[in-house]
Short mmCIF file of C-alpha atoms and ligand atoms in Angstrom, two decimals:
data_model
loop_
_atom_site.label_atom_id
_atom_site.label_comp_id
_atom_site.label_asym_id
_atom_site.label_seq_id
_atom_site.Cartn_x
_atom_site.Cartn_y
_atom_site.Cartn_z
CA UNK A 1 -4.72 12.66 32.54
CA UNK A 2 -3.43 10.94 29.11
CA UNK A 3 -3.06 13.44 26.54
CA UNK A 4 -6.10 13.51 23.81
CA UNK A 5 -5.26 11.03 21.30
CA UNK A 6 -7.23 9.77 18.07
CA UNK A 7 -6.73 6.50 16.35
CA UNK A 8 -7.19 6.13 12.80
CA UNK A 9 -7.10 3.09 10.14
CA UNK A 10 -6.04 2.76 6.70
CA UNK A 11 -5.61 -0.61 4.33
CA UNK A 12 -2.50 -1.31 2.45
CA UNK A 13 -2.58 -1.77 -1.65
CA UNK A 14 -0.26 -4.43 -3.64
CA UNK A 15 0.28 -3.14 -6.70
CA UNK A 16 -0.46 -6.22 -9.64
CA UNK A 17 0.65 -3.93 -12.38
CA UNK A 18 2.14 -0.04 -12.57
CA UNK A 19 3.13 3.39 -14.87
CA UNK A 20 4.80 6.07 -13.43
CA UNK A 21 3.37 9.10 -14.52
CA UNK A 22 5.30 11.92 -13.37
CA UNK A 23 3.88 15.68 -13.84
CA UNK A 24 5.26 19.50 -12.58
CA UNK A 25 1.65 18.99 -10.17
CA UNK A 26 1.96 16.22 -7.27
CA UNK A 27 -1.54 15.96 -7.37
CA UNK A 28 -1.67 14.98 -10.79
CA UNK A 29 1.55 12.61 -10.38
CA UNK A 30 1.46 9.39 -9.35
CA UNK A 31 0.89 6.05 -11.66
CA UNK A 32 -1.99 4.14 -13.57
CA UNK A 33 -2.22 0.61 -13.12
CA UNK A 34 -4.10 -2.23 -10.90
CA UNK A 35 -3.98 -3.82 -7.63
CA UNK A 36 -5.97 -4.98 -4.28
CA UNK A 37 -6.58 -2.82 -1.22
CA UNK A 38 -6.45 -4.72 1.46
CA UNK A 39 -8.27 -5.77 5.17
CA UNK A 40 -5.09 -5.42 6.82
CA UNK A 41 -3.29 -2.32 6.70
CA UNK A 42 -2.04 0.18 9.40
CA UNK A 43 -3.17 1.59 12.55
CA UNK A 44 -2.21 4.94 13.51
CA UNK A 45 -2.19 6.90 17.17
CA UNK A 46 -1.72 10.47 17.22
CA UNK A 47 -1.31 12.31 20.48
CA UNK A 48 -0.62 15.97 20.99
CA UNK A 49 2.76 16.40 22.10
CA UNK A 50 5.35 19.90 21.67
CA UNK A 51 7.19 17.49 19.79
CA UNK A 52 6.51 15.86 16.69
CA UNK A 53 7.93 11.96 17.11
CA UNK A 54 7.13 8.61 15.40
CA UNK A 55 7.61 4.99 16.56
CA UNK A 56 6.71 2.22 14.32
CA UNK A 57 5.30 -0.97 15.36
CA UNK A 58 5.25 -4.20 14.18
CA UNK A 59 2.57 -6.86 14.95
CA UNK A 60 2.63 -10.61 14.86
CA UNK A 61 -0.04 -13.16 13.82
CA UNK A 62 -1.12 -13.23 17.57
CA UNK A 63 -1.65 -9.62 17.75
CA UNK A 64 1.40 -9.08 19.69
CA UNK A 65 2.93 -5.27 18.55
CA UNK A 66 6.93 -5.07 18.81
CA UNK A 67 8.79 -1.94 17.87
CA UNK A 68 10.52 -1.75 15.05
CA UNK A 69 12.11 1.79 14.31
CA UNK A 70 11.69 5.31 16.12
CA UNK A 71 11.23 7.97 13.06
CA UNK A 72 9.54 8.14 9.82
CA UNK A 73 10.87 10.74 7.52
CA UNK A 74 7.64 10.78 5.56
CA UNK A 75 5.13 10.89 8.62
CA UNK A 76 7.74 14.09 9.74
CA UNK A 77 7.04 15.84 6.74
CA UNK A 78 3.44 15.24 6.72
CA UNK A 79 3.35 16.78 10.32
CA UNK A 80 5.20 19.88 9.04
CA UNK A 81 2.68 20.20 6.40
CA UNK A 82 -0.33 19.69 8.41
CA UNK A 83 1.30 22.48 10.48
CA UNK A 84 1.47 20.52 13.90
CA UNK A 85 3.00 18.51 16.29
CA UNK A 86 2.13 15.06 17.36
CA UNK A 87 3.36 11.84 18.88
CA UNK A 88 2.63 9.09 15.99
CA UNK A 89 2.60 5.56 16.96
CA UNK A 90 1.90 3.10 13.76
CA UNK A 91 1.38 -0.67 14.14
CA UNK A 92 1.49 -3.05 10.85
CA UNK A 93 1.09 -6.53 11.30
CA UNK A 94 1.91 -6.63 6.98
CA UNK A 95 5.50 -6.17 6.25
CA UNK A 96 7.14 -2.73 5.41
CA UNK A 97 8.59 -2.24 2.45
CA UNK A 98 7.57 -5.73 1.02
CA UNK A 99 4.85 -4.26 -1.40
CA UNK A 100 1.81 -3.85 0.73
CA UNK A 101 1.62 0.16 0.95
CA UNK A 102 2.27 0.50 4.18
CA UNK A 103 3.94 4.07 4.01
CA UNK A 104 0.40 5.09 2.24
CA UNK A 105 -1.47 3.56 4.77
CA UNK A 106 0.69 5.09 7.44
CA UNK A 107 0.38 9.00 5.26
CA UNK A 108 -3.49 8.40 5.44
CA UNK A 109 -4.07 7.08 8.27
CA UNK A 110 -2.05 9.72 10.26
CA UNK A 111 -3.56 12.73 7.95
CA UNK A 112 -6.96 11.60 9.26
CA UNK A 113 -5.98 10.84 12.63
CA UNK A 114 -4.15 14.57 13.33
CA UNK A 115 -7.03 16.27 11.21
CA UNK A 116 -9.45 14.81 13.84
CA UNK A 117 -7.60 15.07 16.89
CA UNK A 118 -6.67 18.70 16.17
CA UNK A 119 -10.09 19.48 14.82
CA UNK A 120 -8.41 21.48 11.45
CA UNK A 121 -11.61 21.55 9.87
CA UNK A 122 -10.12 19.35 6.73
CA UNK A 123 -12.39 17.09 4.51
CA UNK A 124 -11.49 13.76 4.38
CA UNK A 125 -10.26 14.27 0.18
CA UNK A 126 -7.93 17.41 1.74
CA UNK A 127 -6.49 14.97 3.92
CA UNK A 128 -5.78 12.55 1.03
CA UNK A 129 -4.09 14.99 -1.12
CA UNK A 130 -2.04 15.64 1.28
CA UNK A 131 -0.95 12.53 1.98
CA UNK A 132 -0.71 11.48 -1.67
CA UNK A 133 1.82 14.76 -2.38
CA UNK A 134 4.41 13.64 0.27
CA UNK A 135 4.09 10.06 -0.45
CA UNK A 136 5.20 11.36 -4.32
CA UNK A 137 7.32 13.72 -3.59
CA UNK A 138 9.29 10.73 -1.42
CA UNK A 139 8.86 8.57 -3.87
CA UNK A 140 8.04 5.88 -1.68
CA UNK A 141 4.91 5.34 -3.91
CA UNK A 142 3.16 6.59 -6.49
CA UNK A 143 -0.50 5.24 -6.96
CA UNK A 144 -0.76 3.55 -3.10
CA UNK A 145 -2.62 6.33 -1.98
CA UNK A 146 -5.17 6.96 -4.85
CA UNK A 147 -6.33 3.41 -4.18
CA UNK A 148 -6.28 3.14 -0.07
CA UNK A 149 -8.50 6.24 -0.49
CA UNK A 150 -11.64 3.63 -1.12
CA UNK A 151 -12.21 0.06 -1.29
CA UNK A 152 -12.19 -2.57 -3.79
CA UNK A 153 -9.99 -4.56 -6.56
CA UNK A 154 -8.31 -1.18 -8.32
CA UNK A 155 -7.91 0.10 -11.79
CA UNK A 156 -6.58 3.47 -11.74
CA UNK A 157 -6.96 4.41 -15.24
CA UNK A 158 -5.19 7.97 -15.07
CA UNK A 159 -2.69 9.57 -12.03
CA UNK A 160 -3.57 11.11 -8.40
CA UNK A 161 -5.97 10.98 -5.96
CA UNK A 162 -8.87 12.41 -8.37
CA UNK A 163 -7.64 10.28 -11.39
CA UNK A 164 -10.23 7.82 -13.24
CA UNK A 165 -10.50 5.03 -10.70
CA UNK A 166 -12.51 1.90 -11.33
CA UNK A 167 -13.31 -0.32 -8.09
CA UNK A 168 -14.25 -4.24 -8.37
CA UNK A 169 -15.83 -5.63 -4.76
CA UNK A 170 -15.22 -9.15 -4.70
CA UNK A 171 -15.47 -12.08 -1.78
CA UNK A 172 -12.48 -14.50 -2.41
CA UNK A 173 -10.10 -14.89 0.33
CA UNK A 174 -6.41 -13.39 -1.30
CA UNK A 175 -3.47 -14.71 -0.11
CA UNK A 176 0.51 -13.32 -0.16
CA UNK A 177 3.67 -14.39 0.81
CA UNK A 178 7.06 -12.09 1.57
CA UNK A 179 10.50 -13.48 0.55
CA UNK A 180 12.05 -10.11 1.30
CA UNK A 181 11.86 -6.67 1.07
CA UNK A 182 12.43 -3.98 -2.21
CA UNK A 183 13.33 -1.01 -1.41
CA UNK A 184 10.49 1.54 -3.74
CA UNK A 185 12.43 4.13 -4.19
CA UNK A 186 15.66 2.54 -5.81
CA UNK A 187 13.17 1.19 -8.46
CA UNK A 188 11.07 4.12 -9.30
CA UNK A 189 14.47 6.78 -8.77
CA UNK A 190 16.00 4.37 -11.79
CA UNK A 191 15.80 5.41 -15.07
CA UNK A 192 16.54 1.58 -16.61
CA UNK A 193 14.41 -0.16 -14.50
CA UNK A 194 11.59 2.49 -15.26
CA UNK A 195 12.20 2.43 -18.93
CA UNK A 196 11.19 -1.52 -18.90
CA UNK A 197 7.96 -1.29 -17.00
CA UNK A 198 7.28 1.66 -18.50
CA UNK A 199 7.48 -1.08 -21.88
CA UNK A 200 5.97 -4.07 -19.91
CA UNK A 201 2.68 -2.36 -18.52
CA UNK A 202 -0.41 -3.93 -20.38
CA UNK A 203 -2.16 -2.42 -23.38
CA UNK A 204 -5.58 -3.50 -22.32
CA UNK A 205 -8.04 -3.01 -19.32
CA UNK A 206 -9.04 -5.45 -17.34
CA UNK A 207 -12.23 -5.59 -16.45
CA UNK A 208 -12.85 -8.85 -14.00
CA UNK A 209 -10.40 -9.30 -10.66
CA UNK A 210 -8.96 -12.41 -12.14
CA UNK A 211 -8.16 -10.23 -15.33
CA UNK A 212 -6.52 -8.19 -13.15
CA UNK A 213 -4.14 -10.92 -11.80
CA UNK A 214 -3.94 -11.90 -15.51
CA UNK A 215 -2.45 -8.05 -16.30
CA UNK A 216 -0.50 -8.69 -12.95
CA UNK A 217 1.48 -11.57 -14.03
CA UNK A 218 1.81 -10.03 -17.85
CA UNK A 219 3.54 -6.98 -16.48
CA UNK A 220 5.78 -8.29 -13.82
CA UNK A 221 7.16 -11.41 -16.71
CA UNK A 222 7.75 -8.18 -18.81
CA UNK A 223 9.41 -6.06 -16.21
CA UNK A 224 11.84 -8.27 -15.36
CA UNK A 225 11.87 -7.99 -11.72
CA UNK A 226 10.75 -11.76 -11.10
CA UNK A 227 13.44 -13.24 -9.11
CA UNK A 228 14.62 -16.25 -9.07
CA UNK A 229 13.03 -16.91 -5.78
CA UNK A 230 9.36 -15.24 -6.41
CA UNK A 231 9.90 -17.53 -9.83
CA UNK A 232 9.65 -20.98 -7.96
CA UNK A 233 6.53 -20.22 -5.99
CA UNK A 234 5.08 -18.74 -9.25
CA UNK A 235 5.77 -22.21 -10.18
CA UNK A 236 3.68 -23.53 -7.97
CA UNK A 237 0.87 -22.02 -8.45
CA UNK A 238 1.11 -22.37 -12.35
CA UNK A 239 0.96 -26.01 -11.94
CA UNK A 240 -1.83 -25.85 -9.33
CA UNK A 241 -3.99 -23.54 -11.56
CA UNK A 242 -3.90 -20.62 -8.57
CA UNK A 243 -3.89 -17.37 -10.28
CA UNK A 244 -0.62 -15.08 -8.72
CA UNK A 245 1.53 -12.44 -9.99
CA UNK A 246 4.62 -10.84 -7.93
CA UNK A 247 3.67 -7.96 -5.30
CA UNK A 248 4.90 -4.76 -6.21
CA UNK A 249 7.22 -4.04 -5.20
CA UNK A 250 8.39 -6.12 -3.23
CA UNK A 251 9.81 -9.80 -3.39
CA UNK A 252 6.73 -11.55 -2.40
CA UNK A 253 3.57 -13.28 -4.37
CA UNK A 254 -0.05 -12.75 -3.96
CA UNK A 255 -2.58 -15.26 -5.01
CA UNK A 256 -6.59 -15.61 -4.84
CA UNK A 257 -8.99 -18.40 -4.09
CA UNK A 258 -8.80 -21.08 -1.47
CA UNK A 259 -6.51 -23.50 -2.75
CA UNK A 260 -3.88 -20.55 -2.88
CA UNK A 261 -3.23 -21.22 0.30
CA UNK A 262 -1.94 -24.69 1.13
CA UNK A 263 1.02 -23.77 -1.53
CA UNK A 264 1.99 -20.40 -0.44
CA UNK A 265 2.37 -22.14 3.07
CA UNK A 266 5.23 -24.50 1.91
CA UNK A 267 7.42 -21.06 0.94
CA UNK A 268 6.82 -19.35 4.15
CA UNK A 269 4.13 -16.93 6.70
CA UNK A 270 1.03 -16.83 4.71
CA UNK A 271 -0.75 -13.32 4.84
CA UNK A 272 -4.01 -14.06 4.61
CA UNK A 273 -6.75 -11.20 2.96
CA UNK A 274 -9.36 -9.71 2.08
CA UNK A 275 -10.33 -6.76 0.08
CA UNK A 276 -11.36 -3.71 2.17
CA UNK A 277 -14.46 -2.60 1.97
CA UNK A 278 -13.28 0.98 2.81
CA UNK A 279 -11.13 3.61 2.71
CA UNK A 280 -8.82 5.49 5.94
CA UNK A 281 -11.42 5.61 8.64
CA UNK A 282 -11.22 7.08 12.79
CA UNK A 283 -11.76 4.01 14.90
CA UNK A 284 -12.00 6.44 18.36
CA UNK A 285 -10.56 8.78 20.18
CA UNK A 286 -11.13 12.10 21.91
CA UNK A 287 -10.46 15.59 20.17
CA UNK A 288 -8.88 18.46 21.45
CA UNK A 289 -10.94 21.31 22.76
N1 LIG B 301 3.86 1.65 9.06
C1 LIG B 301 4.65 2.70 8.88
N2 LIG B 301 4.75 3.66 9.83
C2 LIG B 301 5.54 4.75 9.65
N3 LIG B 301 6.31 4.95 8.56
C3 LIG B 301 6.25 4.01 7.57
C4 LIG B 301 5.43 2.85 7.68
N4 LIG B 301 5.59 2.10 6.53
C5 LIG B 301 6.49 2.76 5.76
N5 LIG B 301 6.88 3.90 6.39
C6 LIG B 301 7.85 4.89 5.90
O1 LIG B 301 7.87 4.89 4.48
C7 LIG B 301 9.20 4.55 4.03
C8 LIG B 301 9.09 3.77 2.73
O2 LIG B 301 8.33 2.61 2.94
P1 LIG B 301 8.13 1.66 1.66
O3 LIG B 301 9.40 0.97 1.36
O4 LIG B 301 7.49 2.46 0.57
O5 LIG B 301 7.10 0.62 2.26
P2 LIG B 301 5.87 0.02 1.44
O6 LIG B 301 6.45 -0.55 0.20
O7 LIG B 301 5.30 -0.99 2.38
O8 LIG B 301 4.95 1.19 1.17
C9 LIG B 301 9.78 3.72 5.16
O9 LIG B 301 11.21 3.74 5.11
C10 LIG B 301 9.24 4.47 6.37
O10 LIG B 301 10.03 5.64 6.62
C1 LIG B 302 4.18 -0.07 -7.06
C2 LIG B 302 4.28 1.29 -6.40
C3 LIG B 302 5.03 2.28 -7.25
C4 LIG B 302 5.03 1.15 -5.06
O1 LIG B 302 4.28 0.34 -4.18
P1 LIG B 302 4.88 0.06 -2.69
O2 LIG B 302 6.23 -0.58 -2.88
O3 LIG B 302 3.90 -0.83 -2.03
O4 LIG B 302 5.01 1.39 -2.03
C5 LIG B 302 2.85 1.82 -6.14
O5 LIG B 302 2.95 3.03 -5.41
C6 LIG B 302 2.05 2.08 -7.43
O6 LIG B 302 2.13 3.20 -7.97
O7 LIG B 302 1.37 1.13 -7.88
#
C-alpha cells in the first residue's frame, strides 16, 4: 500500500515594490512593501519516508509536470526543523527564481502539508512562522511569505508574518512575462544594491491596486535594476496605457487589465493571473495514524 501522503497548495507573490528590514528576531525580519499573491503557485506532496528527499517539478501550460532538480536546501532545513522526515515532491508551473515566490510557496505549502500528514498538532500561523524564519534566514526572500499567508493585492506596512498587512481583493485578470531569472539572494546579500532600494522605496501608501502598480514602477525606475530588456516591454505598455512595473526580483514584467495581454505576448510565454483568494491550503490526502 502507497505510503500516507498529504498534498498541500500555496500561491506565489511578485513583489511590485520592497525594504529589507533586517532584525536580531526572524520573526520580526523580513521587508515592507507591495505586491500580488497569486492563483498559481506551488503544489506540494509529502510522503513519510526514513529519508527526508525533495524533487522539484516543473509544469507546462498543458499541465504536463517535468523534473527539474532533486534537492532543495531550504525545504531540507524546514524538515529538520519540523523535526521529521519526508519525501517532498513540488510542482510549479510559474518559473523559479524569476520573481514569483516560489521558494515561499514551496516553505508553506510543505509546512502545512508535513504538519497534516504527521498530525503535529501545529496551527496553521505556527506553520507560517516557520516557514517565514527559514525562508529569512536563506535569504531567498524576505516578505514572500507574510503575503502567501492570505489573499489579496498586498501592502505589508511593517516586517514578518504578524506585521501590519493591508489586503485589496480585486477581479482584473494580471498578466507577467519572464525574460530570465535573478538570483534573490545575490541582491538582498549586497550591500550596494540594498543601499539603492533601500533609497528608491516609495514615501507614500498606496491605497488602490493600480496605486500599487504606480509605487511598483516608482521603485523599480529608482532601484535601478530595470534592464535593458524588461525596459523595452515597459515600453510597450507605456505607449499602450497598460499599467506594469518589473517583477521582483526577477527579470520579468507584470501588467493588469485585458489589453495587457496582446503586448506581453509579442516578448514571450504569457503567465496569465489572478489574485488568490486564499492563503496555503490541504487539497487531500490521508494522515498518519
Ligand atoms: N518550487 C520549489 N520547490 C522546492 N524548492 C524551491 C522551489 N522554488 C524555489 N525553491 C528553493 O528556493 C531557492 C531559492 O529560490 P528563489 O530564487 O528565491 O525563487 P523565487 O524567486 O521564485 O522565490 C531555490 O534555489 C530552491 O532551492
Ligand atoms: C522581493 C523579495 C525580497 C524576493 O522575492 P522573490 O525573488 O520572489 O523571492 C520578496 O521576498 C520581498 O520581500 O518582497
Amino acid at each position: 500500500m502507497e505510503s500516507a501522503s498529504v498534498t498541500a497548495f500555496c500561491p506565489g507573490h511578485i513583489s511590485g515594490y520592497f525594504l529589507p528590514v533586517i532584525h536580531e528576531n526572524p520573526d520580526k525580519s523580513g521587508s515592507i512593501g507591495g505586491g500580488l499573491v497569486l492563483s498559481e503557485g506551488v503544489r506540494v506532496v509529502a510522503r513519510q519516508n526514513p529519508i527526508s528527499s525533495v524533487k522539484i517539478f516543473k509544469s507546462d501550460k498543458t499541465g504536463l509536470p517535468e523534473q527539474i532538480g532533486d534537492t532543495s536546501p531550504v525545504i531540507m532545513d524546514l524538515l529538520k526543523k519540523m523535526s521529521v522526515h519526508a519525501a517532498i515532491e513540488t510542482t510549479c508551473y510559474l518559473p523559479i527564481g524569476s520573481g514569483y515566490g516560489m521558494s515561499a510557496a514551496a516553505l508553506l505549502g510543505t509546512a502545512h502539508a508535513v504538519n497534516s500528514l504527521f498530525n503535529l498538532g501545529l496551527s496553521s500561523h505556527d506553520c507560517i512562522k516557520i516557514a517565514h524564519q527559514v525562508e529569512v534566514m536563506h535569504r531567498t526572500g524576505l516578505g514572500d511569505v507574510s503575503a502567501c499567508q492570505s489573499g489579496g493585492a498586498v501592502i505589508r506596512k511593517t516586517p514578518g508574518p504578524d506585521g501590519e498587512i493591508r489586503r485589496l481583493m480585486n477581479l482584473r485578470p494580471i498578466y507577467a512575462i519572464t525574460l530570465g531569472p535573478i538570483k534573490t539572494s545575490s541582491i538582498l546579500t549586497s550591500p550596494s544594491w540594498m543601499d539603492k532600494i533601500s533609497k528608491a522605496f516609495p514615501d507614500y501608501i498606496p491605497e488602490t491596486v493600480d496605486e500599487l502598480f504606480l509605487a511598483s514602477r516608482e521603485f523599480a525606475e529608482k532601484s535601478g535594476l530595470i534592464s535593458e530588456e524588461v525596459r523595452t516591454v515597459l515600453k510597450v505598455c507605456d505607449d499602450n496605457r497598460v499599467l506594469a512595473s518589473m517583477t521582483m526580483l526577477g527579470c520579468g514584467v507584470f501588467a493588469i487589465g485585458k489589453t495587457a495581454e496582446a503586448i506581453l505576448n509579442m516578448f514571450g510565454e504569457v503567465y496569465r493571473l489572478t489574485l488568490s483568494p486564499g492563503g496555503p491550503r490541504i487539497l487531500h490526502g490521508e494522515r498518519c495514524s
